[in-house]
mmCIF file with all atom_site columns, C-alpha atoms in Angstrom:
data_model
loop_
_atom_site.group_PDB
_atom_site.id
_atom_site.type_symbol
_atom_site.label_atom_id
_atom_site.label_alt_id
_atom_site.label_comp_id
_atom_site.label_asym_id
_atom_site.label_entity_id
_atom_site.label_seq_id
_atom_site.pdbx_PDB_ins_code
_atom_site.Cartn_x
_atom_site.Cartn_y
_atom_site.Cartn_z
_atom_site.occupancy
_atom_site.B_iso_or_equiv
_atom_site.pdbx_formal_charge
_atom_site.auth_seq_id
_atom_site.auth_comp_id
_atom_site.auth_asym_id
_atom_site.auth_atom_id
_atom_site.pdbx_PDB_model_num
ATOM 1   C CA . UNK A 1 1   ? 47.223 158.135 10.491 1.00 40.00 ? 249 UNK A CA 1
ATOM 2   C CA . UNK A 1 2   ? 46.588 157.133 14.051 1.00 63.00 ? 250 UNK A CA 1
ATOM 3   C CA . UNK A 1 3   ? 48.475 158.480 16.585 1.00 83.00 ? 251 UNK A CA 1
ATOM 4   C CA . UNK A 1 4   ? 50.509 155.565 18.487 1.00 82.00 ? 252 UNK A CA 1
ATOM 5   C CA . UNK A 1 5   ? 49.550 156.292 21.924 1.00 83.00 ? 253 UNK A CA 1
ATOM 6   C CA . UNK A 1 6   ? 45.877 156.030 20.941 1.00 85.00 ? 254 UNK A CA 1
ATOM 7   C CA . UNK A 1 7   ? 46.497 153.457 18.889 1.00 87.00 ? 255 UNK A CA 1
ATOM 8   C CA . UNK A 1 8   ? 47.657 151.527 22.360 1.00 88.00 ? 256 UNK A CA 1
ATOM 9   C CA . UNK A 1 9   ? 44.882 152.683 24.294 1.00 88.00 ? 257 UNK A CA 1
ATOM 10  C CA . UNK A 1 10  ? 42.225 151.675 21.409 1.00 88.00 ? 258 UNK A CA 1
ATOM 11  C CA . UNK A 1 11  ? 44.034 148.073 21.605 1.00 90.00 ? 259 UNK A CA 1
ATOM 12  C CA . UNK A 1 12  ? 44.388 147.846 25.354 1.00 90.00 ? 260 UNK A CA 1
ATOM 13  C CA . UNK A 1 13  ? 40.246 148.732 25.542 1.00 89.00 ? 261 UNK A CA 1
ATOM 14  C CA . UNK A 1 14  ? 39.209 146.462 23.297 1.00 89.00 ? 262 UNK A CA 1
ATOM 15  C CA . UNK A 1 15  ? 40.880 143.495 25.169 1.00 90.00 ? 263 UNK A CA 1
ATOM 16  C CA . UNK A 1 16  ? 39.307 144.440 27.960 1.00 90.00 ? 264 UNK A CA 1
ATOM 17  C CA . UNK A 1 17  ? 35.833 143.964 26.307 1.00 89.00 ? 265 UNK A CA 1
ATOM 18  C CA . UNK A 1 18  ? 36.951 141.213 25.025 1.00 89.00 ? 266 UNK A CA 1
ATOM 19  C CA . UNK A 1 19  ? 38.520 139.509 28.357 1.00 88.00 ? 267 UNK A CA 1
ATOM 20  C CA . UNK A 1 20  ? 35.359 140.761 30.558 1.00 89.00 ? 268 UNK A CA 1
ATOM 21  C CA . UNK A 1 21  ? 32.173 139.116 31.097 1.00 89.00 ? 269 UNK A CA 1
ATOM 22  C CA . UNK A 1 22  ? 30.296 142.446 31.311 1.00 90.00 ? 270 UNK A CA 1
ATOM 23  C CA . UNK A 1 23  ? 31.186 145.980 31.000 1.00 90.00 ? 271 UNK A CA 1
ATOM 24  C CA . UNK A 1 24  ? 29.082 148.754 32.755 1.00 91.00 ? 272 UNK A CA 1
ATOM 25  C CA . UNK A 1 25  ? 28.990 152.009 31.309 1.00 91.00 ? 273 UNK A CA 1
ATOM 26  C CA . UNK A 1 26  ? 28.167 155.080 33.955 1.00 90.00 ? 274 UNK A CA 1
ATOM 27  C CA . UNK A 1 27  ? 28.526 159.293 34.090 1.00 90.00 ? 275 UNK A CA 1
ATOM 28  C CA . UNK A 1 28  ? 30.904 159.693 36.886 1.00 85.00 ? 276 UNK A CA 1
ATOM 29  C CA . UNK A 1 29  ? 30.646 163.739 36.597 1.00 86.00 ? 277 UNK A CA 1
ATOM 30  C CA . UNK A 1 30  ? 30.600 165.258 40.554 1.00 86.00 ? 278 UNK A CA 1
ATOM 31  C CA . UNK A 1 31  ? 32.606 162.237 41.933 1.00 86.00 ? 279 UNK A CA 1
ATOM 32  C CA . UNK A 1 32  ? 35.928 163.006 43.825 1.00 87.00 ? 280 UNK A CA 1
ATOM 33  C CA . UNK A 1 33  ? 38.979 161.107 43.737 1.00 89.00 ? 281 UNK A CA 1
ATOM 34  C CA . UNK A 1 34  ? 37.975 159.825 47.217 1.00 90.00 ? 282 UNK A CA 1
ATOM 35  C CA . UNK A 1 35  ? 34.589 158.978 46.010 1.00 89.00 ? 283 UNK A CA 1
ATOM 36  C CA . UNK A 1 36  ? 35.778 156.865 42.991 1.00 89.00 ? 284 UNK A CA 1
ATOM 37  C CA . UNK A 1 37  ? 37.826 154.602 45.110 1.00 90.00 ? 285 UNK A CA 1
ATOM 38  C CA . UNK A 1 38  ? 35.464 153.895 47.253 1.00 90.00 ? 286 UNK A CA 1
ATOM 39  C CA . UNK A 1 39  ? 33.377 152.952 43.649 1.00 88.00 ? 287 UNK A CA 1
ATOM 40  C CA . UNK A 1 40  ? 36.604 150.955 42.919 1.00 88.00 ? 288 UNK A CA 1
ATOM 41  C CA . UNK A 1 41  ? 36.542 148.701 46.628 1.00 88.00 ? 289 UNK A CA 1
ATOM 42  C CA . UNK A 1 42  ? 32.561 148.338 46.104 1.00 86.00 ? 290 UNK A CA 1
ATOM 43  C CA . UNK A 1 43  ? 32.939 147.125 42.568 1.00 85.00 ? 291 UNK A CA 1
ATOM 44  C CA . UNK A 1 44  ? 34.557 144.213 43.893 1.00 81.00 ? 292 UNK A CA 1
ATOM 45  C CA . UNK A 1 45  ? 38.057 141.989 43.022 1.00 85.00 ? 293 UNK A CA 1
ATOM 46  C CA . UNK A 1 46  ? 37.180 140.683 39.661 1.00 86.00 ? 294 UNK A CA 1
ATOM 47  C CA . UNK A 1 47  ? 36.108 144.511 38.681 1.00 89.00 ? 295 UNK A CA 1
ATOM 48  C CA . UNK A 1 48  ? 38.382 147.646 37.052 1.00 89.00 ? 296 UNK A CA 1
ATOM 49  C CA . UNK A 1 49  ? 36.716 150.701 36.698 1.00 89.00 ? 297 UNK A CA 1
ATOM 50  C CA . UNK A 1 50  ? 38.313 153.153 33.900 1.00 86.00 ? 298 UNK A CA 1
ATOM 51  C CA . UNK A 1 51  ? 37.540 156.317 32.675 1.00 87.00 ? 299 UNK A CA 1
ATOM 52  C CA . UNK A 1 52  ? 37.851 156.750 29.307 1.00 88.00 ? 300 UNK A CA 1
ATOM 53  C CA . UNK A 1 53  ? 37.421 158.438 26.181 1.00 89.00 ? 301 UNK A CA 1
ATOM 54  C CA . UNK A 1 54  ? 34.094 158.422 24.659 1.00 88.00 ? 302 UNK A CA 1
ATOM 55  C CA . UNK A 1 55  ? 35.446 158.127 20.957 1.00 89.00 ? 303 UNK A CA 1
ATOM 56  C CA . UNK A 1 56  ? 38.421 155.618 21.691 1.00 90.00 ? 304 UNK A CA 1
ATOM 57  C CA . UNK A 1 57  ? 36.393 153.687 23.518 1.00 90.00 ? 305 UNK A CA 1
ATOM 58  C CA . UNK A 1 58  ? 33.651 153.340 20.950 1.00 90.00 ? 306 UNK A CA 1
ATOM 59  C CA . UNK A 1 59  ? 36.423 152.173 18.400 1.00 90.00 ? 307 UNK A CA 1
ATOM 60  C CA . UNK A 1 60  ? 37.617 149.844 20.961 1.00 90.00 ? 308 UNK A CA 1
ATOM 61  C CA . UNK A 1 61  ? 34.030 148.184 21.540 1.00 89.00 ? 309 UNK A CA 1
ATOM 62  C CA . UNK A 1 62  ? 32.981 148.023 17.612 1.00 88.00 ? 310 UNK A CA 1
ATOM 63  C CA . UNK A 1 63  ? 36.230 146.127 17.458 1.00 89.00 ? 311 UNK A CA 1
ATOM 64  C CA . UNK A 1 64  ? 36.015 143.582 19.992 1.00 87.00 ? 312 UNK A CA 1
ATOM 65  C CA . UNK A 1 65  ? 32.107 143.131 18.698 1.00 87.00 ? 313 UNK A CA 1
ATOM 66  C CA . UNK A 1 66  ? 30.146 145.319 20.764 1.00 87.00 ? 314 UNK A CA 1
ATOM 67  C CA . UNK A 1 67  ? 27.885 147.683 18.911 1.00 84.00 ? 315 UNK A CA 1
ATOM 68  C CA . UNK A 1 68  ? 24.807 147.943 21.362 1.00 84.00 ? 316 UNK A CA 1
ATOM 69  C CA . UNK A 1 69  ? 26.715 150.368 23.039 1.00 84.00 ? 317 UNK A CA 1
ATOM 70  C CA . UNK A 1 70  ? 27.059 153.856 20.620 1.00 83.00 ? 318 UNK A CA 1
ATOM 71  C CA . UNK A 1 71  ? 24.559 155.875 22.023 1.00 85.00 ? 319 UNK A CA 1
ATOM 72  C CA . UNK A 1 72  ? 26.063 155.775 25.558 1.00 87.00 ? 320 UNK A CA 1
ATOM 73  C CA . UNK A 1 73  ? 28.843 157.178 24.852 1.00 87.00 ? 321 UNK A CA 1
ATOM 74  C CA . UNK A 1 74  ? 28.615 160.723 25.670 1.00 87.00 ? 322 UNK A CA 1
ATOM 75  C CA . UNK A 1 75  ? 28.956 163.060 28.651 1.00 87.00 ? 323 UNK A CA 1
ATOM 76  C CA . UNK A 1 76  ? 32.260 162.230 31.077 1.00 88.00 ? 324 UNK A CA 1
ATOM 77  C CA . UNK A 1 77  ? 31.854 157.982 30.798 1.00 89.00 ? 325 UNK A CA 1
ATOM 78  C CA . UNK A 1 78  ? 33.910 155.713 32.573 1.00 90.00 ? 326 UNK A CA 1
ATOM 79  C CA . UNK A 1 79  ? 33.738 151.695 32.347 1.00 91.00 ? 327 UNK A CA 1
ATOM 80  C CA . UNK A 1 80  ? 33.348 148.746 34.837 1.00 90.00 ? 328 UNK A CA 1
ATOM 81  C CA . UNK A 1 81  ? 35.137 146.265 33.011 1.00 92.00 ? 329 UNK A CA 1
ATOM 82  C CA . UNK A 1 82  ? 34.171 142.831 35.313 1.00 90.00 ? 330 UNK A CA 1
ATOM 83  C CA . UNK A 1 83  ? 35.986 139.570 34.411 1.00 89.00 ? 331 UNK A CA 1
ATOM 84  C CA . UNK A 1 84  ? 34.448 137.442 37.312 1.00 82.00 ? 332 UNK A CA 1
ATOM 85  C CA . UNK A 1 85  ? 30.620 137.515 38.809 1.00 81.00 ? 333 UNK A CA 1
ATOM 86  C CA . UNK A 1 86  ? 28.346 140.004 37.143 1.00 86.00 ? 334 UNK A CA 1
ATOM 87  C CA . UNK A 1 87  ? 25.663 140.384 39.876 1.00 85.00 ? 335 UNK A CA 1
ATOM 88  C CA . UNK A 1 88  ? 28.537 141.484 42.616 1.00 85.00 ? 336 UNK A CA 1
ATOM 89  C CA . UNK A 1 89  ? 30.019 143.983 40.822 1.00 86.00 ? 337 UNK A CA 1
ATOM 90  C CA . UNK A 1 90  ? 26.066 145.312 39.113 1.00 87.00 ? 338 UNK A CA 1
ATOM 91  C CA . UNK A 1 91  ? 25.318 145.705 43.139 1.00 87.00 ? 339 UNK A CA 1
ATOM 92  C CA . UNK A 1 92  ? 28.163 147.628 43.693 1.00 87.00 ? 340 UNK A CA 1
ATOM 93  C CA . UNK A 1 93  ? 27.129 149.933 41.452 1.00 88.00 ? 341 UNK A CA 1
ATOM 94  C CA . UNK A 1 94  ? 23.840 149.886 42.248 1.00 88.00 ? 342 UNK A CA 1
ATOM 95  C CA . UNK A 1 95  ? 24.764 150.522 45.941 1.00 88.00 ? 343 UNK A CA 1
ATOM 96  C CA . UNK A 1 96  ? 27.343 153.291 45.407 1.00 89.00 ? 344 UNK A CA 1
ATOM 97  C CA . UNK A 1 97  ? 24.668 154.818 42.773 1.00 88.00 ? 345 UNK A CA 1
ATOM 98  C CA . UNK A 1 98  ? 22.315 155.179 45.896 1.00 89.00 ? 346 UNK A CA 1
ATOM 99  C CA . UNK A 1 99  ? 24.659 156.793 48.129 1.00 89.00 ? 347 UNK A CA 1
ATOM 100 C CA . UNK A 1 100 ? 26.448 158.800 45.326 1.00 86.00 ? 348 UNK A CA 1
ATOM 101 C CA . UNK A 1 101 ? 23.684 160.702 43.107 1.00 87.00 ? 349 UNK A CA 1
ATOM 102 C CA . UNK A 1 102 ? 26.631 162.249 41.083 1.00 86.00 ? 350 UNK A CA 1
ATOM 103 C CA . UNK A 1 103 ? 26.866 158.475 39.282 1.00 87.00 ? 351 UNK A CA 1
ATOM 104 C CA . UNK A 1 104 ? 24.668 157.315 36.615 1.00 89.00 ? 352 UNK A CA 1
ATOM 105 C CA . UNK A 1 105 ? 24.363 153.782 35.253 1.00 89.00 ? 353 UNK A CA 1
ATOM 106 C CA . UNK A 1 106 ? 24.057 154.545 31.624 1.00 90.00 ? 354 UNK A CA 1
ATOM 107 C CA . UNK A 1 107 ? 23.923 151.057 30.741 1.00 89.00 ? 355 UNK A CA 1
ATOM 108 C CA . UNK A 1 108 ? 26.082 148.147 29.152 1.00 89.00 ? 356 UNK A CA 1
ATOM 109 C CA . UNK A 1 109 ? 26.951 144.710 28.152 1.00 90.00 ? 357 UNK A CA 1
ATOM 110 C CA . UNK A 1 110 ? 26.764 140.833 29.135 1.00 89.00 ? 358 UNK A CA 1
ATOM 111 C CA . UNK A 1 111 ? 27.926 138.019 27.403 1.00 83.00 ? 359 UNK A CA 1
ATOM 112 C CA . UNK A 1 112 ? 27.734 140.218 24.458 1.00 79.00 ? 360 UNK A CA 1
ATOM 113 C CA . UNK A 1 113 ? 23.861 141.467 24.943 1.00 85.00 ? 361 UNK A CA 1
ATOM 114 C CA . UNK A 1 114 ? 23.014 145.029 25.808 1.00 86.00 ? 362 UNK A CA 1
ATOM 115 C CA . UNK A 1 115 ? 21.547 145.874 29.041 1.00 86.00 ? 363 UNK A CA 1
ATOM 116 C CA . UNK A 1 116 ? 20.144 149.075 30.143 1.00 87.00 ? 364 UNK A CA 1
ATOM 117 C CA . UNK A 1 117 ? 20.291 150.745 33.204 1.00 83.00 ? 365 UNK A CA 1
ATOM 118 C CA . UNK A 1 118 ? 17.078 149.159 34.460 1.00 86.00 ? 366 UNK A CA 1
ATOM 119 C CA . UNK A 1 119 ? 18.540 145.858 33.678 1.00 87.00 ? 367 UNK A CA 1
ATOM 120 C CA . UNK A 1 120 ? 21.481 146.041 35.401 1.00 85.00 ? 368 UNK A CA 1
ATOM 121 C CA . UNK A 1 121 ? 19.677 146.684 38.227 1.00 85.00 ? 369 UNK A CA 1
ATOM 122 C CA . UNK A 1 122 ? 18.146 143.807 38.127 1.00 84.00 ? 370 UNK A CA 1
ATOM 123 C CA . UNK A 1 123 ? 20.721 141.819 37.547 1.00 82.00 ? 371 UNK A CA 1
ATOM 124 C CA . UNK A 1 124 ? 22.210 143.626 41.130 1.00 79.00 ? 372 UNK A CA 1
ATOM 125 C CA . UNK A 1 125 ? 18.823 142.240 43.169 1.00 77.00 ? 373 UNK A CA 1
ATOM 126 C CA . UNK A 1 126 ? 20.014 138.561 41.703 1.00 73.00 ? 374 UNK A CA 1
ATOM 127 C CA . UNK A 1 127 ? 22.091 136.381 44.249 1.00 69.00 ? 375 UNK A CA 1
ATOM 128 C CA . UNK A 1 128 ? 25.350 135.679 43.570 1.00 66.00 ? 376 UNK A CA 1
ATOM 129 C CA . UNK A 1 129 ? 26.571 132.692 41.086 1.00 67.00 ? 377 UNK A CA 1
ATOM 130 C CA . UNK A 1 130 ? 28.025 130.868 44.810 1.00 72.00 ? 378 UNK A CA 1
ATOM 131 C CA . UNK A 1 131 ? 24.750 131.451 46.331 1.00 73.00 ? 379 UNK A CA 1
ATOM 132 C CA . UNK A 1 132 ? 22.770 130.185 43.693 1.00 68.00 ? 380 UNK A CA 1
ATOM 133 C CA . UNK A 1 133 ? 25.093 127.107 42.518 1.00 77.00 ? 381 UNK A CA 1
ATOM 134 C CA . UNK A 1 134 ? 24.771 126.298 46.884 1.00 82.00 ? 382 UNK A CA 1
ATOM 135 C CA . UNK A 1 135 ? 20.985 126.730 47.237 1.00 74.00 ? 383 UNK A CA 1
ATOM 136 C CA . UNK A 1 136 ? 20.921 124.304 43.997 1.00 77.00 ? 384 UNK A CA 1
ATOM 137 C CA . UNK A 1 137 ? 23.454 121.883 45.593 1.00 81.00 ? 385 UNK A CA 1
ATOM 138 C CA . UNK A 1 138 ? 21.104 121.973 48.173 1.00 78.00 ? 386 UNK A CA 1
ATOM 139 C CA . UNK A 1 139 ? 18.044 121.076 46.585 1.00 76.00 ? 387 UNK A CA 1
ATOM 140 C CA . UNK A 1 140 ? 19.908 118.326 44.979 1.00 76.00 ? 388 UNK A CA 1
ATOM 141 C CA . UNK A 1 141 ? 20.723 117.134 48.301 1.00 75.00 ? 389 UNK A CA 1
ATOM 142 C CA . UNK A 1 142 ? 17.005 117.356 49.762 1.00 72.00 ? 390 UNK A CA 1
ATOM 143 C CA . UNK A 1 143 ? 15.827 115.347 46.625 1.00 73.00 ? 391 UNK A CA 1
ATOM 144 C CA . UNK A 1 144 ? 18.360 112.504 47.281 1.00 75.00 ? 392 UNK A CA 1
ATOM 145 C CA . UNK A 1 145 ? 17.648 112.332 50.952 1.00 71.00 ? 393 UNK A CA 1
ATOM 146 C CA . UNK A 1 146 ? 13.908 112.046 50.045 1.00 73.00 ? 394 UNK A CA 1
ATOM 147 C CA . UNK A 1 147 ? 14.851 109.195 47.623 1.00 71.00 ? 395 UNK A CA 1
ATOM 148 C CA . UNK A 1 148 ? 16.921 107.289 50.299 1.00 72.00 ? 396 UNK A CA 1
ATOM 149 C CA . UNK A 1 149 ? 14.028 107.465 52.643 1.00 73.00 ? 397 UNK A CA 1
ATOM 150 C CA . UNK A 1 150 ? 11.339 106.801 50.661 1.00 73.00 ? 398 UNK A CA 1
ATOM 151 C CA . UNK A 1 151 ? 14.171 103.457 48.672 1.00 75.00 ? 399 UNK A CA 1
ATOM 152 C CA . UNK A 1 152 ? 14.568 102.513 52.911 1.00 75.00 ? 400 UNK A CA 1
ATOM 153 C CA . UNK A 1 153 ? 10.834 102.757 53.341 1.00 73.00 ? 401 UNK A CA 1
ATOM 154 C CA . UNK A 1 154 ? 10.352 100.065 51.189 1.00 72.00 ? 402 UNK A CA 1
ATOM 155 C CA . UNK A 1 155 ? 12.177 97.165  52.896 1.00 76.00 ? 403 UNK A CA 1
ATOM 156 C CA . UNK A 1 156 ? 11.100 97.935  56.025 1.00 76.00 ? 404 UNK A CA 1
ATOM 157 C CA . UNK A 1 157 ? 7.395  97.682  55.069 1.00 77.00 ? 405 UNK A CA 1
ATOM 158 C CA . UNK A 1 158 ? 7.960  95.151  53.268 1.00 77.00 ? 406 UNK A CA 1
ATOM 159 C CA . UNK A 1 159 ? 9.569  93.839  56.754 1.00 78.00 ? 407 UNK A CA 1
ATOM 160 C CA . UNK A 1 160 ? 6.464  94.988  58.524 1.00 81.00 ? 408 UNK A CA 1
ATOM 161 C CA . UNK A 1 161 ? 4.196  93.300  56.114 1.00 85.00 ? 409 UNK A CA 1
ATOM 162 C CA . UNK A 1 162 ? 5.673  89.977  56.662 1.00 83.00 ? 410 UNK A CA 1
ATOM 163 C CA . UNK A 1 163 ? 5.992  89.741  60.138 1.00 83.00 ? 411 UNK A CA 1
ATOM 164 C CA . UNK A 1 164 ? 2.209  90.630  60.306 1.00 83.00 ? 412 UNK A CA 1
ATOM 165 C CA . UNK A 1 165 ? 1.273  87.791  58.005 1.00 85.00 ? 413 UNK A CA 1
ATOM 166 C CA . UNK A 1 166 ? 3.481  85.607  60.227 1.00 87.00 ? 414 UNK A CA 1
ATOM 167 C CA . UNK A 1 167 ? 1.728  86.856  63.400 1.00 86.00 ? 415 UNK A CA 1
ATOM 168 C CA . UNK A 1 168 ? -1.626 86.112  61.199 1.00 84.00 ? 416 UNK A CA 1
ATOM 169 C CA . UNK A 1 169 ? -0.557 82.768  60.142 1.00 85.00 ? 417 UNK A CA 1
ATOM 170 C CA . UNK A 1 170 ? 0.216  82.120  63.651 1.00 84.00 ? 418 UNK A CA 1
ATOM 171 C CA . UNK A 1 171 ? -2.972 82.942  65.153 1.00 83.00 ? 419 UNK A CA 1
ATOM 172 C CA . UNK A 1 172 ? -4.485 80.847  62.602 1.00 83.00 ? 420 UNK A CA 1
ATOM 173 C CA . UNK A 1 173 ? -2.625 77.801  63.279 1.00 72.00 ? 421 UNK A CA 1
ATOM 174 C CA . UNK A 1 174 ? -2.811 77.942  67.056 1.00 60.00 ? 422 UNK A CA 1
ATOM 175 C CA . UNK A 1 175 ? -6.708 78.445  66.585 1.00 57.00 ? 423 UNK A CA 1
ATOM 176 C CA . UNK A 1 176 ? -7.343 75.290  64.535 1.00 55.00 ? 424 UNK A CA 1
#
């Protein structure tokens, strides 16, 4: 029978894969206390950063649905658990990893697919959800504006067009 304080812990871990967007797994052996919270500010608000158990937190991941993950878990692991933007806390890491040799992206999860360390650095050269969703708002914008001109155009050449068949008709009918 299963001891009640791990028990707790498996339950508290898997609602945090459960309640997070992503979850990055890394090797945090070499790091000092100092140096893991720094990790901690560069992983961002909507980021907690745990280390854990290897074998509780397996449990914990098969039962919130997560299976992708098994072979990571060995050597000292700790988890990035992010419940807001992926690609800020994935550049944190990445960041930190460059400065810090002692950490290791071992790999992870988003929106329940696996991602391996190469991924999630890719995910870290993405812009941010706000940067993207503003760049977009923008195009949107540029679009309309060209659609107003080109809706505005129209009258006025139309306008344009007129007046010159006026000026046209005129000449004629002064000439005759």
């Amino acid at each position: 029978m299963a001891r009640p304080d791990k028990a707790a812990a498996v339950a508290e871990l898997t609602d945090k894969f459960r309640n997070s967007t992503a979850a990055v797994l890394t090797e945090y052996r070499g790091l000092t206390v100092a140096e893991t919270r720094k990790l901690r500010l560069a992983l961002g608000e909507n980021a907690q950063y745990a280390v854990v158990k290897n074998t509780l937190t397996k449990i914990a991941a098969n039962e919130a649905g997560i299976t992708t993950l098994d072979d990571l878990f060995n050597g000292p692991t700790a988890v990035a658990f992010v419940t807001g933007d992926p690609v800020e806390s994935a550049k944190g890491l990445r960041d930190f990893a460059k400065e810090n040799p002692n950490l290791v992206i071992k790999g992870g999860v988003l929106d329940g697919k696996a991602l391996s360390a190469d991924e999630i650095k890719k995910l870290a050269d993405l812009e941010s959800r706000e940067v993207l969703l503003s760049k977009l708002a923008g195009a949107f914008k540029a679009k309309q504006s060209q659609a107003a001109s080109v809706f505005q155009a129209l009258p006025s050449k139309l306008v344009r067009t007129v007046d010159a068949l006026r000026a046209k008709q005129a000449e004629q009918g002064g000439a005759e």
